[in-house]
XYZ file of C-alpha atoms in Angstrom:
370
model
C 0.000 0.000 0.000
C 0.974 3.534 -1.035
C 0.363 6.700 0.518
C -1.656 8.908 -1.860
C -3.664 12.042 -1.701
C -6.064 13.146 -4.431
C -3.503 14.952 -6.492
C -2.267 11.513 -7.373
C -5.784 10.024 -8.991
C -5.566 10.945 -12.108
C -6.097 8.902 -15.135
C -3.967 8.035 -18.058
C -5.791 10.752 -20.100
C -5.019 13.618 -17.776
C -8.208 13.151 -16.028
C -8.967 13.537 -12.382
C -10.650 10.203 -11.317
C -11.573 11.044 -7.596
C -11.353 7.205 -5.392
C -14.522 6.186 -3.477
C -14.047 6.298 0.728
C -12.934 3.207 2.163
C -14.655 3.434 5.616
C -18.067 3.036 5.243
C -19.655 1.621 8.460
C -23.059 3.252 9.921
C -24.740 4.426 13.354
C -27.449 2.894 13.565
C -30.695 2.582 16.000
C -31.878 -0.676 14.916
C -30.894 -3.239 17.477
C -27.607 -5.558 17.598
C -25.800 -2.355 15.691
C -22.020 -2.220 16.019
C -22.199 1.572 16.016
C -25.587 2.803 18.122
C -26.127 6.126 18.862
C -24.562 7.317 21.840
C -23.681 10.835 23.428
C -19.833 11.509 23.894
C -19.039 8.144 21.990
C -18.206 10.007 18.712
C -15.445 11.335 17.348
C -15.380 13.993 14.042
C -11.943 14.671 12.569
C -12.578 17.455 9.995
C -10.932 20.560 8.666
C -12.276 24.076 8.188
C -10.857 24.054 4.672
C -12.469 21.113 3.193
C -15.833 21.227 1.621
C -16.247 17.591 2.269
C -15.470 17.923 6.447
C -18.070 21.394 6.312
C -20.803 19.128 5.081
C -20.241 17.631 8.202
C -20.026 20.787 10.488
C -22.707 22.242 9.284
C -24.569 19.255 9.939
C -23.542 19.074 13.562
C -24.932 22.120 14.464
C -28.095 22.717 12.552
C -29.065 19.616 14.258
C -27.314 20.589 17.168
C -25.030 18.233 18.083
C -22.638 20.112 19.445
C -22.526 18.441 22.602
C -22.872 15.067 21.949
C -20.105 14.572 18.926
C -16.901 15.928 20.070
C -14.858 17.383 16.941
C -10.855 18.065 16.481
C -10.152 20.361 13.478
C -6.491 20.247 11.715
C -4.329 22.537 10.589
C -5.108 24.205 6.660
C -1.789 23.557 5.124
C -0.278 19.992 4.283
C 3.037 18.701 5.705
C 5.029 15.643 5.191
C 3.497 13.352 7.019
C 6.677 10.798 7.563
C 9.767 11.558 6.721
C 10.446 7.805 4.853
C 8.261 9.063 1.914
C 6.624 11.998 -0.527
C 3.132 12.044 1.473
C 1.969 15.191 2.110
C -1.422 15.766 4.365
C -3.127 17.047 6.901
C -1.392 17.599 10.613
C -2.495 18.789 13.813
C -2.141 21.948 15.609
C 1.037 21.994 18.048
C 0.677 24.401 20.861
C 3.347 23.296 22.813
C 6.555 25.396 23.903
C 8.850 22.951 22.150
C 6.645 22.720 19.013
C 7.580 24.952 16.088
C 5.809 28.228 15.884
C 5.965 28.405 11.988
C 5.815 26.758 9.202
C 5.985 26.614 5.054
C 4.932 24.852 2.553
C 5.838 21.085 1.684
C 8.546 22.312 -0.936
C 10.157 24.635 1.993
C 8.711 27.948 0.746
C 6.083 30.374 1.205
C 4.472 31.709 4.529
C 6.045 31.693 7.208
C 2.461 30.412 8.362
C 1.551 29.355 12.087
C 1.848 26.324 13.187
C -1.402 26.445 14.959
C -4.043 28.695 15.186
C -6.883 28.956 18.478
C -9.396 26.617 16.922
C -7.067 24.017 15.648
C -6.033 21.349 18.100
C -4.117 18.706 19.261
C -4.736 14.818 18.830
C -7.222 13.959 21.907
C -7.283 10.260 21.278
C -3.831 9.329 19.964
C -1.968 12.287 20.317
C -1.118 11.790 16.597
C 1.210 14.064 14.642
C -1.048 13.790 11.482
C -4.702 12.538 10.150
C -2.551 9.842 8.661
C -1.175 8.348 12.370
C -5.118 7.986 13.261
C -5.167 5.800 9.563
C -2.620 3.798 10.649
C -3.407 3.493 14.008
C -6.539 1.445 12.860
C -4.642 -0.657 10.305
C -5.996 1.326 7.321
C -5.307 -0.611 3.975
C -6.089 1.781 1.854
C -3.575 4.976 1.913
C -5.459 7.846 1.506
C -6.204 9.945 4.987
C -8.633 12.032 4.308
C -11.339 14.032 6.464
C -13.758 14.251 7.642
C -13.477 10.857 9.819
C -16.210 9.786 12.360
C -14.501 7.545 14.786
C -15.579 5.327 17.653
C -13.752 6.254 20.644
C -15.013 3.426 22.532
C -14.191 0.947 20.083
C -10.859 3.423 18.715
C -11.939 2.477 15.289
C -12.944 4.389 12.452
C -16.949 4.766 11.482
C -16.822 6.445 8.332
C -14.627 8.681 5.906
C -17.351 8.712 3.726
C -18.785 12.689 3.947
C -22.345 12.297 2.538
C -23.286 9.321 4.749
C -21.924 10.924 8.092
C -24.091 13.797 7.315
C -27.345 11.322 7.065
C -26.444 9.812 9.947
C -25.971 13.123 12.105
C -29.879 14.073 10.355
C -31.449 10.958 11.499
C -29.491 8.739 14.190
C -29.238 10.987 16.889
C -32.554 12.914 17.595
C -33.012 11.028 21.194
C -29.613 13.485 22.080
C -30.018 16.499 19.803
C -30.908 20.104 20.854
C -32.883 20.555 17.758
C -34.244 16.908 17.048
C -36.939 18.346 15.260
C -34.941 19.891 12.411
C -34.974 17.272 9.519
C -32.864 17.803 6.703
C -33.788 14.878 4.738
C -38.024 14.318 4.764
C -38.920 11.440 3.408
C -41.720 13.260 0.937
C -38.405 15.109 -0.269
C -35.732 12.329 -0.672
C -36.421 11.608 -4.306
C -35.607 15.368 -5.423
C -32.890 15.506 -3.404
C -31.876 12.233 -5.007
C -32.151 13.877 -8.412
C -30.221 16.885 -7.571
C -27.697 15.167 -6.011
C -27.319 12.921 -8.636
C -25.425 15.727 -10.827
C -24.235 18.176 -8.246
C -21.761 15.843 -6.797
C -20.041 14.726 -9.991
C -20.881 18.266 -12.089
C -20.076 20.923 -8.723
C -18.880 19.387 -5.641
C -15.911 17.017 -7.464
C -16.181 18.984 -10.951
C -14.190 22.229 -9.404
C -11.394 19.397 -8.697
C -11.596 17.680 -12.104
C -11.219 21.121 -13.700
C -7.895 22.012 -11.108
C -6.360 19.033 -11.201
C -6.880 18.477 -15.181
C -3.571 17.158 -16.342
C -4.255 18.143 -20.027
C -5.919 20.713 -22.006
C -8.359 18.280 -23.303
C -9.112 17.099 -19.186
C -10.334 20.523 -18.344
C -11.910 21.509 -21.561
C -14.640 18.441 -20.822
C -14.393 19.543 -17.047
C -14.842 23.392 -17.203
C -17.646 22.202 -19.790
C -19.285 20.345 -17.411
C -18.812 22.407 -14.361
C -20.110 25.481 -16.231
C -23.606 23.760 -17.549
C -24.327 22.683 -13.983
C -23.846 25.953 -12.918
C -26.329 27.567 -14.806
C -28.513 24.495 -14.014
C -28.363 25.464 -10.257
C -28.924 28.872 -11.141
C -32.029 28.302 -13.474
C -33.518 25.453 -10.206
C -32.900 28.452 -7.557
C -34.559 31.342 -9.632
C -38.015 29.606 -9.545
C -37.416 28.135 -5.857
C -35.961 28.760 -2.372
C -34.026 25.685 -1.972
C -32.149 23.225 -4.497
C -34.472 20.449 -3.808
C -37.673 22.382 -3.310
C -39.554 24.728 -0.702
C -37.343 23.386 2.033
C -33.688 23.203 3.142
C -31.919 19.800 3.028
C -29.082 17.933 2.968
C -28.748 18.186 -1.085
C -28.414 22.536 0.048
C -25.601 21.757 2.459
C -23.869 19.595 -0.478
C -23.962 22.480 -2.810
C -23.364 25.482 -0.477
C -20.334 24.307 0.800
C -18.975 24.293 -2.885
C -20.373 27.748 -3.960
C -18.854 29.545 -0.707
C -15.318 28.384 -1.736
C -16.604 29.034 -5.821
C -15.244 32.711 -6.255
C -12.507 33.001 -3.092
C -10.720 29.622 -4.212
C -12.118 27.768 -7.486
C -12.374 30.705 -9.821
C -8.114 30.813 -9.825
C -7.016 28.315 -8.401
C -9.208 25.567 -10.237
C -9.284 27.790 -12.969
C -13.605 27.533 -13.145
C -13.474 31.208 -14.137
C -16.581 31.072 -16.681
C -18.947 31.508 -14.263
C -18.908 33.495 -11.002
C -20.955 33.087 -7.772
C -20.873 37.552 -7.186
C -21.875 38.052 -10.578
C -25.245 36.001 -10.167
C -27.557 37.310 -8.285
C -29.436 34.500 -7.588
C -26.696 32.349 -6.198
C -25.243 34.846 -4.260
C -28.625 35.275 -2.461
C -28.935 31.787 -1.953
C -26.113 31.732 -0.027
C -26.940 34.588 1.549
C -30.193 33.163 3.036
C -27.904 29.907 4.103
C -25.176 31.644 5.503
C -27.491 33.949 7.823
C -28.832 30.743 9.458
C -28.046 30.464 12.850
C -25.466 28.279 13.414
C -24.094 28.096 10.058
C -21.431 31.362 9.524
C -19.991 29.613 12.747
C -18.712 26.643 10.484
C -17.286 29.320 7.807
C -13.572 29.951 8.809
C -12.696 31.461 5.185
C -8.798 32.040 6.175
C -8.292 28.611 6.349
C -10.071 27.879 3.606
C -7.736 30.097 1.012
C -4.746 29.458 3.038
C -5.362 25.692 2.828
C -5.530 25.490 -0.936
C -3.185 28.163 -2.370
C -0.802 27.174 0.283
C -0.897 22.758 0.012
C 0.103 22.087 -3.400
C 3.144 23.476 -4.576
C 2.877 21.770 -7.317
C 0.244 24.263 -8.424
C 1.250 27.418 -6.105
C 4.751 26.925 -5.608
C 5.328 29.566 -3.475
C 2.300 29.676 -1.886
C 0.845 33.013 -2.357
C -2.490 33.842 -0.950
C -4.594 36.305 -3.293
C -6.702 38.820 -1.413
C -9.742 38.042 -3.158
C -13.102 39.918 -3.221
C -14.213 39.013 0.153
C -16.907 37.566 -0.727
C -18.148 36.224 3.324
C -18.451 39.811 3.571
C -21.228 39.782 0.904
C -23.119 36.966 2.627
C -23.522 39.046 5.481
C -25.675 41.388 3.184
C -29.370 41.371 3.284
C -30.567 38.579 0.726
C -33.936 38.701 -1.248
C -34.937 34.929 -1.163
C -37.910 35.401 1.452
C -40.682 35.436 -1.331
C -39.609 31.822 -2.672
C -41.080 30.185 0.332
C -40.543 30.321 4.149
C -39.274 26.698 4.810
C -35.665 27.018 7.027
C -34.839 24.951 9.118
C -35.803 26.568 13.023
C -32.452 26.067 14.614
C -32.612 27.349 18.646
C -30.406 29.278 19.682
C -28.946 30.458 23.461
C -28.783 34.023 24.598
C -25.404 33.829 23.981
C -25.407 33.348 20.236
C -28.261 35.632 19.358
C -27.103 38.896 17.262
C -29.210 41.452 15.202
C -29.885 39.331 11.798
C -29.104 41.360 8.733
C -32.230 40.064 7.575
C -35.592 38.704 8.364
C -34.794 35.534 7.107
C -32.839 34.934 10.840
C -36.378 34.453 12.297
C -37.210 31.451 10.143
C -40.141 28.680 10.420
C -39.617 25.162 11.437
C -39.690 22.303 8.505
């Protein structure tokens, strides 16, 4: 077995051929489950910069699960991960006198960048270096260590790698324990439209941004950006007649497709080259994630630094000396007001403590349960 990360998975025409997850276990309430439902038993592993680990957080807390699945986030930029080969990947914080208090790219250049920042921390259950320790610390067989990860700590194994079925589980397999049990981001009346949406925004959105960046050849990214760009305006022609990608209500098929549009303009547009289309420059989009971001709970999962300073600053490869661009800020446009009320009044009601509650920039804050 070889250590790999998705830079590597391309095919012999210059195509990016993303690998399926490997861990693909479930929590489950039906009886005699390996993996039941439990409060403090679960682990996430995830990473601010990846849109795959922010399904997950956003998950977490619009069904507010805060306090009953514990969560570690990793440092944005990629290290070597063991000095016996090429493996680059993600690393946890060190906050410790002796640790270093700066660091560079994988090629030795750029930054200097910190070493850790305040919500980035140490290993709590192995006190592991990198995501890829916790891999091998399970016997992994398949060599690629990506987040998110749900992991057992009771049984110190692994759950799932696989981002779209951690977020079903978090929707439906621990209501007895969440704070807002009633929130249901996958109705049954809705799951075939979600089906159908999902069915072309992972390949087309989510993974097409990566197919057009890591295109080996001309011919790669002409199919890609072709691709990418129709299912663009698809999601753009859906969300001018409707609130929501899969209808009247928010689901998970919204969080799938948010989570690649916030990164879209900030990240995608130069890095992954997807500069045919533009999240500012359509105004329904950009309202659509408006109206997400300005859910409670959700602008919490944003951390947009680590975001940009993850990508521009882990491949060399493609930004060899890591330089961030300043970008248009474009979380600074979500906070704007957004004009999606009159396509329907179905948000999610997320409750919220004294604590968290701020003037909402728009009405849309107040919002009706499913």
């Amino acid at each position: 077995m070889s250590a790999r990360t998705g830079l590597d998975e391309t095919s012999a025409d210059g195509e990016f051929k993303r690998t399926d997850a490997a861990w693909r276990s479930t929590i489950s309430k039906e009886p005699g489950s390996m993996f039941p439902p439990e409060k403090d038993r679960y682990h996430l592993y995830v990473a601010h910069a990846c849109p795959w680990a922010h399904r997950t957080l956003m998950a977490r807390a619009l069904k507010g699960l805060e306090d009953v699945i514990s969560i570690t986030v990793v440092m944005p930029i990629w290290q070597r991960t063991n000095p016996k080969d090429e493996h680059i990947g993600w690393m946890f914080a060190d906050h410790s006198s002796s640790g270093n208090n700066v660091v560079t790219n994988s090629a030795g250049l750029g930054g200097p960048f910190p070493a850790s920042y305040p919500s980035n921390e140490a290993d709590p259950i192995f006190n592991a270096r990198s995501v890829r320790e916790i891999y091998e610390n399970v016997n992994d067989k398949d060599g690629k260590y990506t987040v998110p990860i749900l992991f057992d700590k009771k049984l110190k194994t692994i759950v799932s790698n696989e981002s779209s079925e951690i977020i079903q589980m978090l929707n439906s397999e621990f209501d007895e324990y969440a704070s807002c049990a009633e929130v249901d981001l996958e109705p049954e009346d809705m799951k075939e439209a979600m089906a159908a949406v999902d069915s072309w925004i992972y390949p087309s959105l989510n993974n097409g941004v990566y197919k057009c960046g890591f295109a080996h050849t001309q011919e790669a990214y002409n199919a890609a950006i072709d691709e990418l760009t129709a299912a663009f305006d698809r999601a753009e022609d859906i969300l001018s007649t409707q609130r929501f990608i899969a209808g009247k209500r928010f689901t998970l098929s919204d969080i799938r497709l948010f989570v690649t549009l916030l990164r879209f303009d900030e990240v995608y547009v130069v890095y992954f080259k997807t500069n045919t289309r533009s999240v500012a420059n359509s105004s329904v989009l950009l309202n659509y994630c408006r109206d997400i971001y300005q859910m409670a709970r959700v602008a919490e999962t944003v951390d947009m630094h680590q975001i940009k300073e993850h990508y521009f600053c882990s491949h060399p490869d493609l930004n060899k000396l890591s330089i961030v661009p300043r970008g248009p800020n474009f979380e600074r446009m979500l906070k704007e007001r957004h004009n999606r009320d009159d396509l329907g009044i179905k948000r999610p009601k997320i409750s919220v403590s004294d604590d968290e509650k701020s003037p909402p920039p728009s009405e849309a804050s107040v919002v009706s349960s499913i």
